[in-house]
PDB file of C-alpha atoms and ligand atoms in Angstrom:
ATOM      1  CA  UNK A   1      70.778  -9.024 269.851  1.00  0.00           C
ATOM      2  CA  UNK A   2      67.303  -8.898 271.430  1.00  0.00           C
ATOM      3  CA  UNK A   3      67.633  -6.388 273.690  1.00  0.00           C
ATOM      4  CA  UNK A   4      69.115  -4.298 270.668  1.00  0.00           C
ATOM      5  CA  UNK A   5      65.664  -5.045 268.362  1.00  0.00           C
ATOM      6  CA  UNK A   6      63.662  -4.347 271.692  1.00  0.00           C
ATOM      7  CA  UNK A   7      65.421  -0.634 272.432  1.00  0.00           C
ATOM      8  CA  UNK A   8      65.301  -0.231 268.073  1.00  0.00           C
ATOM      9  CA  UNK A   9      61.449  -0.729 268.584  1.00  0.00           C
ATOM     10  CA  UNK A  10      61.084   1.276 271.763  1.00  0.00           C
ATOM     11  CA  UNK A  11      63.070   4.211 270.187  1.00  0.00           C
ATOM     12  CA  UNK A  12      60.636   4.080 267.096  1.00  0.00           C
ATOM     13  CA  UNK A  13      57.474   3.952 269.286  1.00  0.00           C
ATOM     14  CA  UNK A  14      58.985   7.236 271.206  1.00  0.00           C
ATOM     15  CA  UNK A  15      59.502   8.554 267.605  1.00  0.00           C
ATOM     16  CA  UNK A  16      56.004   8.771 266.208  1.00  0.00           C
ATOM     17  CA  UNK A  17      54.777   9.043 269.384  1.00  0.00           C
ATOM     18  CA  UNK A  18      56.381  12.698 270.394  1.00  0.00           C
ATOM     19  CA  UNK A  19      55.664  13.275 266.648  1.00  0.00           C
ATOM     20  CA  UNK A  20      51.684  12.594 267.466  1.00  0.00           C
ATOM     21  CA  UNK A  21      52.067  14.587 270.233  1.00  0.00           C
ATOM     22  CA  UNK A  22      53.811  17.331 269.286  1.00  0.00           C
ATOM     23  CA  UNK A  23      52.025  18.522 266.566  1.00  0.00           C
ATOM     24  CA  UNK A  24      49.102  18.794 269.011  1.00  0.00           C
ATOM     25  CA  UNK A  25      51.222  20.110 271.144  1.00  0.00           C
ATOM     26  CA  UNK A  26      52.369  23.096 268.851  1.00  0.00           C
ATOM     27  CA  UNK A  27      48.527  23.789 268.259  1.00  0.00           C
ATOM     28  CA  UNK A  28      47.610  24.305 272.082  1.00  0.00           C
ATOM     29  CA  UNK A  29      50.281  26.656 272.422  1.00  0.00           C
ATOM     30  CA  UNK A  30      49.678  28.592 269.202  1.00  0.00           C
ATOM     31  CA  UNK A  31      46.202  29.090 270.124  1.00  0.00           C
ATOM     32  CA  UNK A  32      47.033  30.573 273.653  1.00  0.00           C
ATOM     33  CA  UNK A  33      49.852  33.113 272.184  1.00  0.00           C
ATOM     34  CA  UNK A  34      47.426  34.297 269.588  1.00  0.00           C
ATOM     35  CA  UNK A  35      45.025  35.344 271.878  1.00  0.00           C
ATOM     36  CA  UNK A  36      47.246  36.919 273.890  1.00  0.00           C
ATOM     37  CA  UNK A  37      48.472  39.002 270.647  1.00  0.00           C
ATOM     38  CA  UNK A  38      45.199  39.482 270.096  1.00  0.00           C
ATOM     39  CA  UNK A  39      44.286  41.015 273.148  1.00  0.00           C
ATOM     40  CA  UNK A  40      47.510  43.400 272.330  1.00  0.00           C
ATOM     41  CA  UNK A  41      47.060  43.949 268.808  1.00  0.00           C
ATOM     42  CA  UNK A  42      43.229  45.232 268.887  1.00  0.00           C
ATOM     43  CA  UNK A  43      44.269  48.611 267.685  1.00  0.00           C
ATOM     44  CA  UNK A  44      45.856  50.212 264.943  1.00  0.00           C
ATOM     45  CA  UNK A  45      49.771  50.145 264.340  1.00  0.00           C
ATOM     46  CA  UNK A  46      50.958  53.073 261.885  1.00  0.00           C
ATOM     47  CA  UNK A  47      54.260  51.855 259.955  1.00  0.00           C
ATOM     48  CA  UNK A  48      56.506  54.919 258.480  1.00  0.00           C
ATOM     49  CA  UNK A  49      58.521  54.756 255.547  1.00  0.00           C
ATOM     50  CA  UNK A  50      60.498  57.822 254.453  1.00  0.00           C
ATOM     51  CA  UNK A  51      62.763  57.096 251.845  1.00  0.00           C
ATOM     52  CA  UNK A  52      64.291  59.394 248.519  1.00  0.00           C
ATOM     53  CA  UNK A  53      64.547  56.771 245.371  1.00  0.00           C
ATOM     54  CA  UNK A  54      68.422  57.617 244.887  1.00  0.00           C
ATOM     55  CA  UNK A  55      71.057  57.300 247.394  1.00  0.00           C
ATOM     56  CA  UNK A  56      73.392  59.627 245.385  1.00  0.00           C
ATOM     57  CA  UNK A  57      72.141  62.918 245.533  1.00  0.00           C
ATOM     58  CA  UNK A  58      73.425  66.025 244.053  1.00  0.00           C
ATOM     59  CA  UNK A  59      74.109  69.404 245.374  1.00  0.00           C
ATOM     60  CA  UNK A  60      71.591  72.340 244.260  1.00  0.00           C
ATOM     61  CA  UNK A  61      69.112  69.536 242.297  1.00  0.00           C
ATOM     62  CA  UNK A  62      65.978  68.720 243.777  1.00  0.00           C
ATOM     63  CA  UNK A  63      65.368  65.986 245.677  1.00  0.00           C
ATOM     64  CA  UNK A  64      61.846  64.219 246.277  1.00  0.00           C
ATOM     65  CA  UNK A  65      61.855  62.765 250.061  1.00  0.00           C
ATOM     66  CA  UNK A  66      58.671  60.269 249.645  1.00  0.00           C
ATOM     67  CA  UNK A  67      56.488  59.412 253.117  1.00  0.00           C
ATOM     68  CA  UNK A  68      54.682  56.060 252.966  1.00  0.00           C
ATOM     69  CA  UNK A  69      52.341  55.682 256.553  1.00  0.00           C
ATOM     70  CA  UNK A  70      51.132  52.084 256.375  1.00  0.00           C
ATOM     71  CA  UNK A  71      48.216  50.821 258.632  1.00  0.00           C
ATOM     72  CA  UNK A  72      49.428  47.023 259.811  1.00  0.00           C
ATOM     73  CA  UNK A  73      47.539  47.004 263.178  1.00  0.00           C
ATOM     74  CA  UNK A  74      43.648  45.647 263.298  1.00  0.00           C
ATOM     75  CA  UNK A  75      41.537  49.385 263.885  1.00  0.00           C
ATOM     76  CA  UNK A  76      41.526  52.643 261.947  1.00  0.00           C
ATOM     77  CA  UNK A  77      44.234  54.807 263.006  1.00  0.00           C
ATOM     78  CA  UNK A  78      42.801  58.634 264.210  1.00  0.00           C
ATOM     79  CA  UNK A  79      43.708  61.716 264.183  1.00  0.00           C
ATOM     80  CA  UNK A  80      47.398  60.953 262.462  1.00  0.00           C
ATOM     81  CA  UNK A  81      49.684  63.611 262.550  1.00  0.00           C
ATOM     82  CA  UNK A  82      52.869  63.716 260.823  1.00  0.00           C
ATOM     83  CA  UNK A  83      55.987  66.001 261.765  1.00  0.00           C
ATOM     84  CA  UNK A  84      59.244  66.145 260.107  1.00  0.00           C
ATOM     85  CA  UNK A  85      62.704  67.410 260.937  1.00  0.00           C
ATOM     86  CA  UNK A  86      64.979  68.251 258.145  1.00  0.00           C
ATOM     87  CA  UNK A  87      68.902  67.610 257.684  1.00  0.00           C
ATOM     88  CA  UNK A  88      71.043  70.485 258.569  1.00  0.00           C
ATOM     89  CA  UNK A  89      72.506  70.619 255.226  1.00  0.00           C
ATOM     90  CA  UNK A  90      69.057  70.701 253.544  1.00  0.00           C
ATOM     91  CA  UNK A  91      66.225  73.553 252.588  1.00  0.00           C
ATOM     92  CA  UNK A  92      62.566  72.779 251.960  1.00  0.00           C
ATOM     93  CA  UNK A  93      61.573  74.100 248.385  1.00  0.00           C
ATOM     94  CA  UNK A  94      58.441  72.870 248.158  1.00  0.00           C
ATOM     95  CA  UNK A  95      55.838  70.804 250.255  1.00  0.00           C
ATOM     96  CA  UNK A  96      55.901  70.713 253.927  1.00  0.00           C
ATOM     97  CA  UNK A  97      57.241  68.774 256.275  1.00  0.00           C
ATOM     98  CA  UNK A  98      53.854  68.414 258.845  1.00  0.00           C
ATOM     99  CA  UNK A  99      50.658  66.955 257.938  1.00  0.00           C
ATOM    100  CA  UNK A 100      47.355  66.618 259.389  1.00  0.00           C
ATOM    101  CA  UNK A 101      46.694  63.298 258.231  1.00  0.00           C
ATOM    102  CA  UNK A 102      43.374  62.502 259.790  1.00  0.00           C
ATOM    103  CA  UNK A 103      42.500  59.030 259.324  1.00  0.00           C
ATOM    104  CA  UNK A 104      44.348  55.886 258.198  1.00  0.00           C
ATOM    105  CA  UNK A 105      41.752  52.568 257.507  1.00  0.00           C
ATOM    106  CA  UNK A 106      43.494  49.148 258.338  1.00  0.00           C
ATOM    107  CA  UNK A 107      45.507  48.129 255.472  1.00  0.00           C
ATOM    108  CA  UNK A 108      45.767  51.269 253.473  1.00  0.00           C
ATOM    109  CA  UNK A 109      48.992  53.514 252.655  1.00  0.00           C
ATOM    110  CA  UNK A 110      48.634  57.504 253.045  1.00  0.00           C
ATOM    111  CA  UNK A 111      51.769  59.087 250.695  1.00  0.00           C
ATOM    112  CA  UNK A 112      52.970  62.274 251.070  1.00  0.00           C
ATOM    113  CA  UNK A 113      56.438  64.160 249.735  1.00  0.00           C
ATOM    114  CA  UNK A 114      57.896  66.768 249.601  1.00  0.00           C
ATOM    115  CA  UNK A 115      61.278  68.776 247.885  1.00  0.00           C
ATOM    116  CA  UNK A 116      64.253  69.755 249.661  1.00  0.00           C
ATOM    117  CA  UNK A 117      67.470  70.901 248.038  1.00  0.00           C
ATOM    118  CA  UNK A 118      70.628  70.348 249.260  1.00  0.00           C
ATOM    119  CA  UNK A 119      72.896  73.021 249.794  1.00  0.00           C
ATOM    120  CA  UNK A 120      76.771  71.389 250.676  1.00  0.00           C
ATOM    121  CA  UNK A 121      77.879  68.270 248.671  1.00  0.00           C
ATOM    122  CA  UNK A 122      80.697  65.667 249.373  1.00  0.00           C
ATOM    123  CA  UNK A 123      78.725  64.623 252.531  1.00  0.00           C
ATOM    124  CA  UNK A 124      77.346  61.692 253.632  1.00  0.00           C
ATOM    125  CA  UNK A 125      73.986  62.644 255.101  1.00  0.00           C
ATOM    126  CA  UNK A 126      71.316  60.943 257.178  1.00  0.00           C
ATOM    127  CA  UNK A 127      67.826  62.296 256.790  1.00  0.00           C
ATOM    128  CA  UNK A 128      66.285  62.324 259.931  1.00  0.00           C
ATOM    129  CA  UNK A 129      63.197  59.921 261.462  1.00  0.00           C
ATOM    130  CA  UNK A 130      59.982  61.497 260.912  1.00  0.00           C
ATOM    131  CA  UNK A 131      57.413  61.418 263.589  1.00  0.00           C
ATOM    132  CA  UNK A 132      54.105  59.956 263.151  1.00  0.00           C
ATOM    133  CA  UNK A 133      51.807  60.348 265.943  1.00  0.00           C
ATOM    134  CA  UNK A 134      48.158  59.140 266.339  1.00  0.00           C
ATOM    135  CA  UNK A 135      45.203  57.460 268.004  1.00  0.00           C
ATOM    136  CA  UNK A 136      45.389  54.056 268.212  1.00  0.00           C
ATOM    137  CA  UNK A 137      42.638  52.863 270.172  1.00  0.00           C
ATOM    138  CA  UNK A 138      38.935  54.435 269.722  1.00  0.00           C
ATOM    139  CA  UNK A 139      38.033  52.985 273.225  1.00  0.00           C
ATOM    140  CA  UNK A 140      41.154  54.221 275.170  1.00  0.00           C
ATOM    141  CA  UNK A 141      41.770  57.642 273.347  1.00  0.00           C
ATOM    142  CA  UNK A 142      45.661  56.525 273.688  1.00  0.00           C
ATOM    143  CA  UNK A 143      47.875  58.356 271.538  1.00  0.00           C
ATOM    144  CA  UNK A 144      50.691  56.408 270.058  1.00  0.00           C
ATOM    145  CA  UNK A 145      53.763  57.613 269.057  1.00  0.00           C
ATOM    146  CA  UNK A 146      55.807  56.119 266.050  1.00  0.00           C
ATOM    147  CA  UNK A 147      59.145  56.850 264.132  1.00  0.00           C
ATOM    148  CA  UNK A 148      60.028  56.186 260.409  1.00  0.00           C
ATOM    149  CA  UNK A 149      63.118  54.835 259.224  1.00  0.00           C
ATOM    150  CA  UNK A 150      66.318  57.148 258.620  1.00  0.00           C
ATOM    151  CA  UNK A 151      67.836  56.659 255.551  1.00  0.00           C
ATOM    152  CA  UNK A 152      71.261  57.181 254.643  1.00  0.00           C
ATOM    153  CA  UNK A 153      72.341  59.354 251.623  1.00  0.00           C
ATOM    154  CA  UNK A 154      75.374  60.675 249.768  1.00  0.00           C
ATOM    155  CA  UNK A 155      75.132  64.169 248.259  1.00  0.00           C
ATOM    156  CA  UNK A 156      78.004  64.546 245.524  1.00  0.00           C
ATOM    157  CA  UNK A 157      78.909  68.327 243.944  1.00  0.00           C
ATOM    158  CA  UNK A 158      77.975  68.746 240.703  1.00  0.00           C
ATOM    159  CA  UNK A 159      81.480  67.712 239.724  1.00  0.00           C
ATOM    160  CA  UNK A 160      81.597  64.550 241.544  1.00  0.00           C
ATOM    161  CA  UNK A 161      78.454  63.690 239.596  1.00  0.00           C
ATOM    162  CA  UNK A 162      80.218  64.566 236.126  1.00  0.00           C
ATOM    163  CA  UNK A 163      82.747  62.487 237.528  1.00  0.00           C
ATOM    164  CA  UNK A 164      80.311  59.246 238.280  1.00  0.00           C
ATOM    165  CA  UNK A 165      79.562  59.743 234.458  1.00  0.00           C
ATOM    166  CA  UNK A 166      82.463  59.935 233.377  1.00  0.00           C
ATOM    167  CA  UNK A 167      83.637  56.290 235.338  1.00  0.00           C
ATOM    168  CA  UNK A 168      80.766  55.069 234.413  1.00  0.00           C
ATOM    169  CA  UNK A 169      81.297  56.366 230.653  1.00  0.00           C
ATOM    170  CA  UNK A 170      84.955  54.579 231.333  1.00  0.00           C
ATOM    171  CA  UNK A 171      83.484  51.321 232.571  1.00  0.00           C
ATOM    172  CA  UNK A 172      81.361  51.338 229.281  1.00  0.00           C
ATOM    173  CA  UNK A 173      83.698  52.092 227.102  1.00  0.00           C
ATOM    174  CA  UNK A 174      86.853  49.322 228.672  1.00  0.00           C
ATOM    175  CA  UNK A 175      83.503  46.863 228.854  1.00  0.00           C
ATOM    176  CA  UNK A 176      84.614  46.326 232.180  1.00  0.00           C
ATOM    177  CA  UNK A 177      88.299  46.004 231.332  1.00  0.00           C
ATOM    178  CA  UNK A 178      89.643  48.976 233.299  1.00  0.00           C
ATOM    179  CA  UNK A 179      89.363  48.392 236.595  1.00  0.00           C
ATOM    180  CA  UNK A 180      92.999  49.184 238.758  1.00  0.00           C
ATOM    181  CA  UNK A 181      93.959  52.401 238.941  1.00  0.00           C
ATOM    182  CA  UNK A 182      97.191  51.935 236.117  1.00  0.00           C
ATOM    183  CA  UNK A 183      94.351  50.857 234.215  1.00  0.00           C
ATOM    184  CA  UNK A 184      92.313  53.932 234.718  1.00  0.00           C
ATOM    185  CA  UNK A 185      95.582  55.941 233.977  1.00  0.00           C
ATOM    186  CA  UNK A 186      96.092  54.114 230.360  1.00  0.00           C
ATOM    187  CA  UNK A 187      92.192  54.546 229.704  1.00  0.00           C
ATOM    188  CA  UNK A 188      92.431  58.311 230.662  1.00  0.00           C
ATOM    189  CA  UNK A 189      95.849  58.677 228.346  1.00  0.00           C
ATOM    190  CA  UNK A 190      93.834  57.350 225.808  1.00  0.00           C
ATOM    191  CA  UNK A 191      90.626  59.465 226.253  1.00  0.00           C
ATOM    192  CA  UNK A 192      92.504  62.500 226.377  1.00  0.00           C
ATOM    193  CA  UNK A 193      94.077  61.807 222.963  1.00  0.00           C
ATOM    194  CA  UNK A 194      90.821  60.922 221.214  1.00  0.00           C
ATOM    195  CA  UNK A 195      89.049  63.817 222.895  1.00  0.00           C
ATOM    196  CA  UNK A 196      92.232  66.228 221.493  1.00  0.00           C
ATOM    197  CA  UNK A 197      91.630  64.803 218.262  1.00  0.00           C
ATOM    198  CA  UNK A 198      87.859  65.096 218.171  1.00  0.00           C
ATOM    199  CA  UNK A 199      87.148  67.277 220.498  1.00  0.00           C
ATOM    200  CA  UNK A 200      90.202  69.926 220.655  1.00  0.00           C
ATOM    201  CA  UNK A 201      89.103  72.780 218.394  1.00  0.00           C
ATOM    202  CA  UNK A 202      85.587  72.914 220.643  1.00  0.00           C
ATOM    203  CA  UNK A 203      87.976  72.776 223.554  1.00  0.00           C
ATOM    204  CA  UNK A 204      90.357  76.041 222.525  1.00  0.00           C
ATOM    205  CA  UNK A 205      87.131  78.124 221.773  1.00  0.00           C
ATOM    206  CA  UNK A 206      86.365  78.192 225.456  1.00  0.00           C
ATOM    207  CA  UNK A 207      90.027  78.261 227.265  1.00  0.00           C
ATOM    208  CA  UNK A 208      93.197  78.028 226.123  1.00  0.00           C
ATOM    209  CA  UNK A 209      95.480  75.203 224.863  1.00  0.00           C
ATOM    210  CA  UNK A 210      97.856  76.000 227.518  1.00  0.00           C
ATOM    211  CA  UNK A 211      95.639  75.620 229.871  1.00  0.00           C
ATOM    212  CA  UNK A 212      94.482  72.809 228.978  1.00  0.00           C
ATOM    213  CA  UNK A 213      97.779  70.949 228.522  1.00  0.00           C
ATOM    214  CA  UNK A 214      98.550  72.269 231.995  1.00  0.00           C
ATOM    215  CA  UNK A 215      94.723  71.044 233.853  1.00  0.00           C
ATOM    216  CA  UNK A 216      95.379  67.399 231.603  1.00  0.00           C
ATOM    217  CA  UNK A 217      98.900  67.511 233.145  1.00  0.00           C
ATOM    218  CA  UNK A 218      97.526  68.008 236.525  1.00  0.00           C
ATOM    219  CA  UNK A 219      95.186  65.052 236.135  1.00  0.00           C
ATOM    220  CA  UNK A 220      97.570  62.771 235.042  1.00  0.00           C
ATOM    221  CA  UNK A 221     100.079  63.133 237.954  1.00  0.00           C
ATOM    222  CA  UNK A 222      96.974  62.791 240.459  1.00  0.00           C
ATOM    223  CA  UNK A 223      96.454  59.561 238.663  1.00  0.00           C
ATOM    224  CA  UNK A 224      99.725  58.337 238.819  1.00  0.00           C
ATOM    225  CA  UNK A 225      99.802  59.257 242.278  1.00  0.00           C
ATOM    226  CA  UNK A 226      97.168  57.070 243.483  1.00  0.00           C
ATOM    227  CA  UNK A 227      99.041  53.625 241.489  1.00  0.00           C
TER     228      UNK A 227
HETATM  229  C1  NAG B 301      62.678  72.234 241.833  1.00  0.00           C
HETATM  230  O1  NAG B 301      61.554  72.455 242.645  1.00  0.00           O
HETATM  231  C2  NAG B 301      60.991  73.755 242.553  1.00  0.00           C
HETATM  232  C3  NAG B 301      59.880  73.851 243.558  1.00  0.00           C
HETATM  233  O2  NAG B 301      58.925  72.873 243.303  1.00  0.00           O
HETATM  234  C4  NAG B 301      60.481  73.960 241.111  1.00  0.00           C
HETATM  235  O3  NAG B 301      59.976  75.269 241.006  1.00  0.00           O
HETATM  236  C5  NAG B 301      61.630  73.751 240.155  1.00  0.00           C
HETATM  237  O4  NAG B 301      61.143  73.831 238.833  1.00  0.00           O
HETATM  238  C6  NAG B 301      62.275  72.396 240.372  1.00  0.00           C
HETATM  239  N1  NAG B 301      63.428  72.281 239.527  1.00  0.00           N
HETATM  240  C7  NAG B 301      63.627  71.248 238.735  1.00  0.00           C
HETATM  241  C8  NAG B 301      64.866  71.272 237.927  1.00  0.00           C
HETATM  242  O5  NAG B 301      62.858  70.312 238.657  1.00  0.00           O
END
């Protein structure tokens, strides 16, 4: 019984003792790793963004690819130059892809864009890293080399987009009911006989019944295919 109470009391002594100790502890070696960093981090540290605001993309439309060059280090950056590659899938129509950025203060954001079109769709494409180079350190004259990040995107045909609309029409008009494919099927049976009704005589002016019967065929068997 006494022993126990003696090792209880020992135990809590060691408690708030490490717990003096270590905060102290935790200071000492914070202040030593800091001014290591510091020693490191005295210059500047460029930070690349390159991103396009969808991730859907369509064939033939333009698309805005949008640089962001952040200073995060602790000195100006100089003499920033900017070079980008383009996706092989993609033409530049307006912009250009290398800059002469000059100078970036700490803290600030230089923006640049530029258009590119795409010219195939139904591919997954990753835009490349750009390729930010500059002078990090005034004293040195050391040139430092950084990348942006790559960003993934999807570039749909111009029907695959009509399609998106028209699921996402579907998903507006089921409120969220339709969502396995048998459901789709019913949902399309049903759109297809409203949009005869309402929409049939626009419809014939432009092609033929037949034809139409025959494409709205077509679509159904691909649906019921994929039950
Ligand atoms: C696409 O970009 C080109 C070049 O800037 C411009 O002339 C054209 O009007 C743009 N098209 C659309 C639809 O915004």
């Amino acid at each position: 019984m006494m022993r126990g109470q003696i090792s209880w009391g020992f135990l809590a002594l060691l408690l708030t003792t490490s717990l003096l100790i270590l905060p102290i502890r935790a200071n000492d070696d914070e202040g030593v790793i800091d001014d290591d960093e510091y020693a490191d981090v005295q210059r500047a540290h460029l930070v690349v963004r390159k991103f396009v605001k969808e991730e859907l993309v369509v064939q033939g439309k333009n698309v805005t690819v949008e640089i962001d060059i952040y200073n995060s280090g602790v000195s100006t950056a100089d003499a920033v130059k900017f070079q980008d590659t383009l996706p092989a899938e993609a033409s530049l129509v307006e912009g250009s892809l290398g800059l002469d950025v000059g100078k970036v203060t700490v803290g600030s954001h230089v923006k640049h864009s530029y258009v590119i079109v795409f010219n195939t769709g139904s591919v997954q494409v990753t835009l490349p890293t750009a390729l930010v180079t500059y002078v990090s350190d005034a004293d040195t004259n050391e040139r430092t080399e950084g990348s942006s990040t790559a960003m993934p995107l999807y570039v749909m045909t111009p029907i695959q987009q009509l399609q998106r609309y028209a699921l996402q029409a579907g998903a507006y008009a089921s409120l969220g009911f339709a969502r396995s494919p048998s459901d789709w099927r019913n949902l399309a049976i049903i759109i297809g006989v409203v949009g005869s009704l309402l929409g049939g005589n626009w419809v014939v002016k432009k092609v033929k019944a037949s034809n139409v019967n025959r494409k709205r065929a077509a679509a159904l068997r691909e649906l019921e295919k994929s039950d």
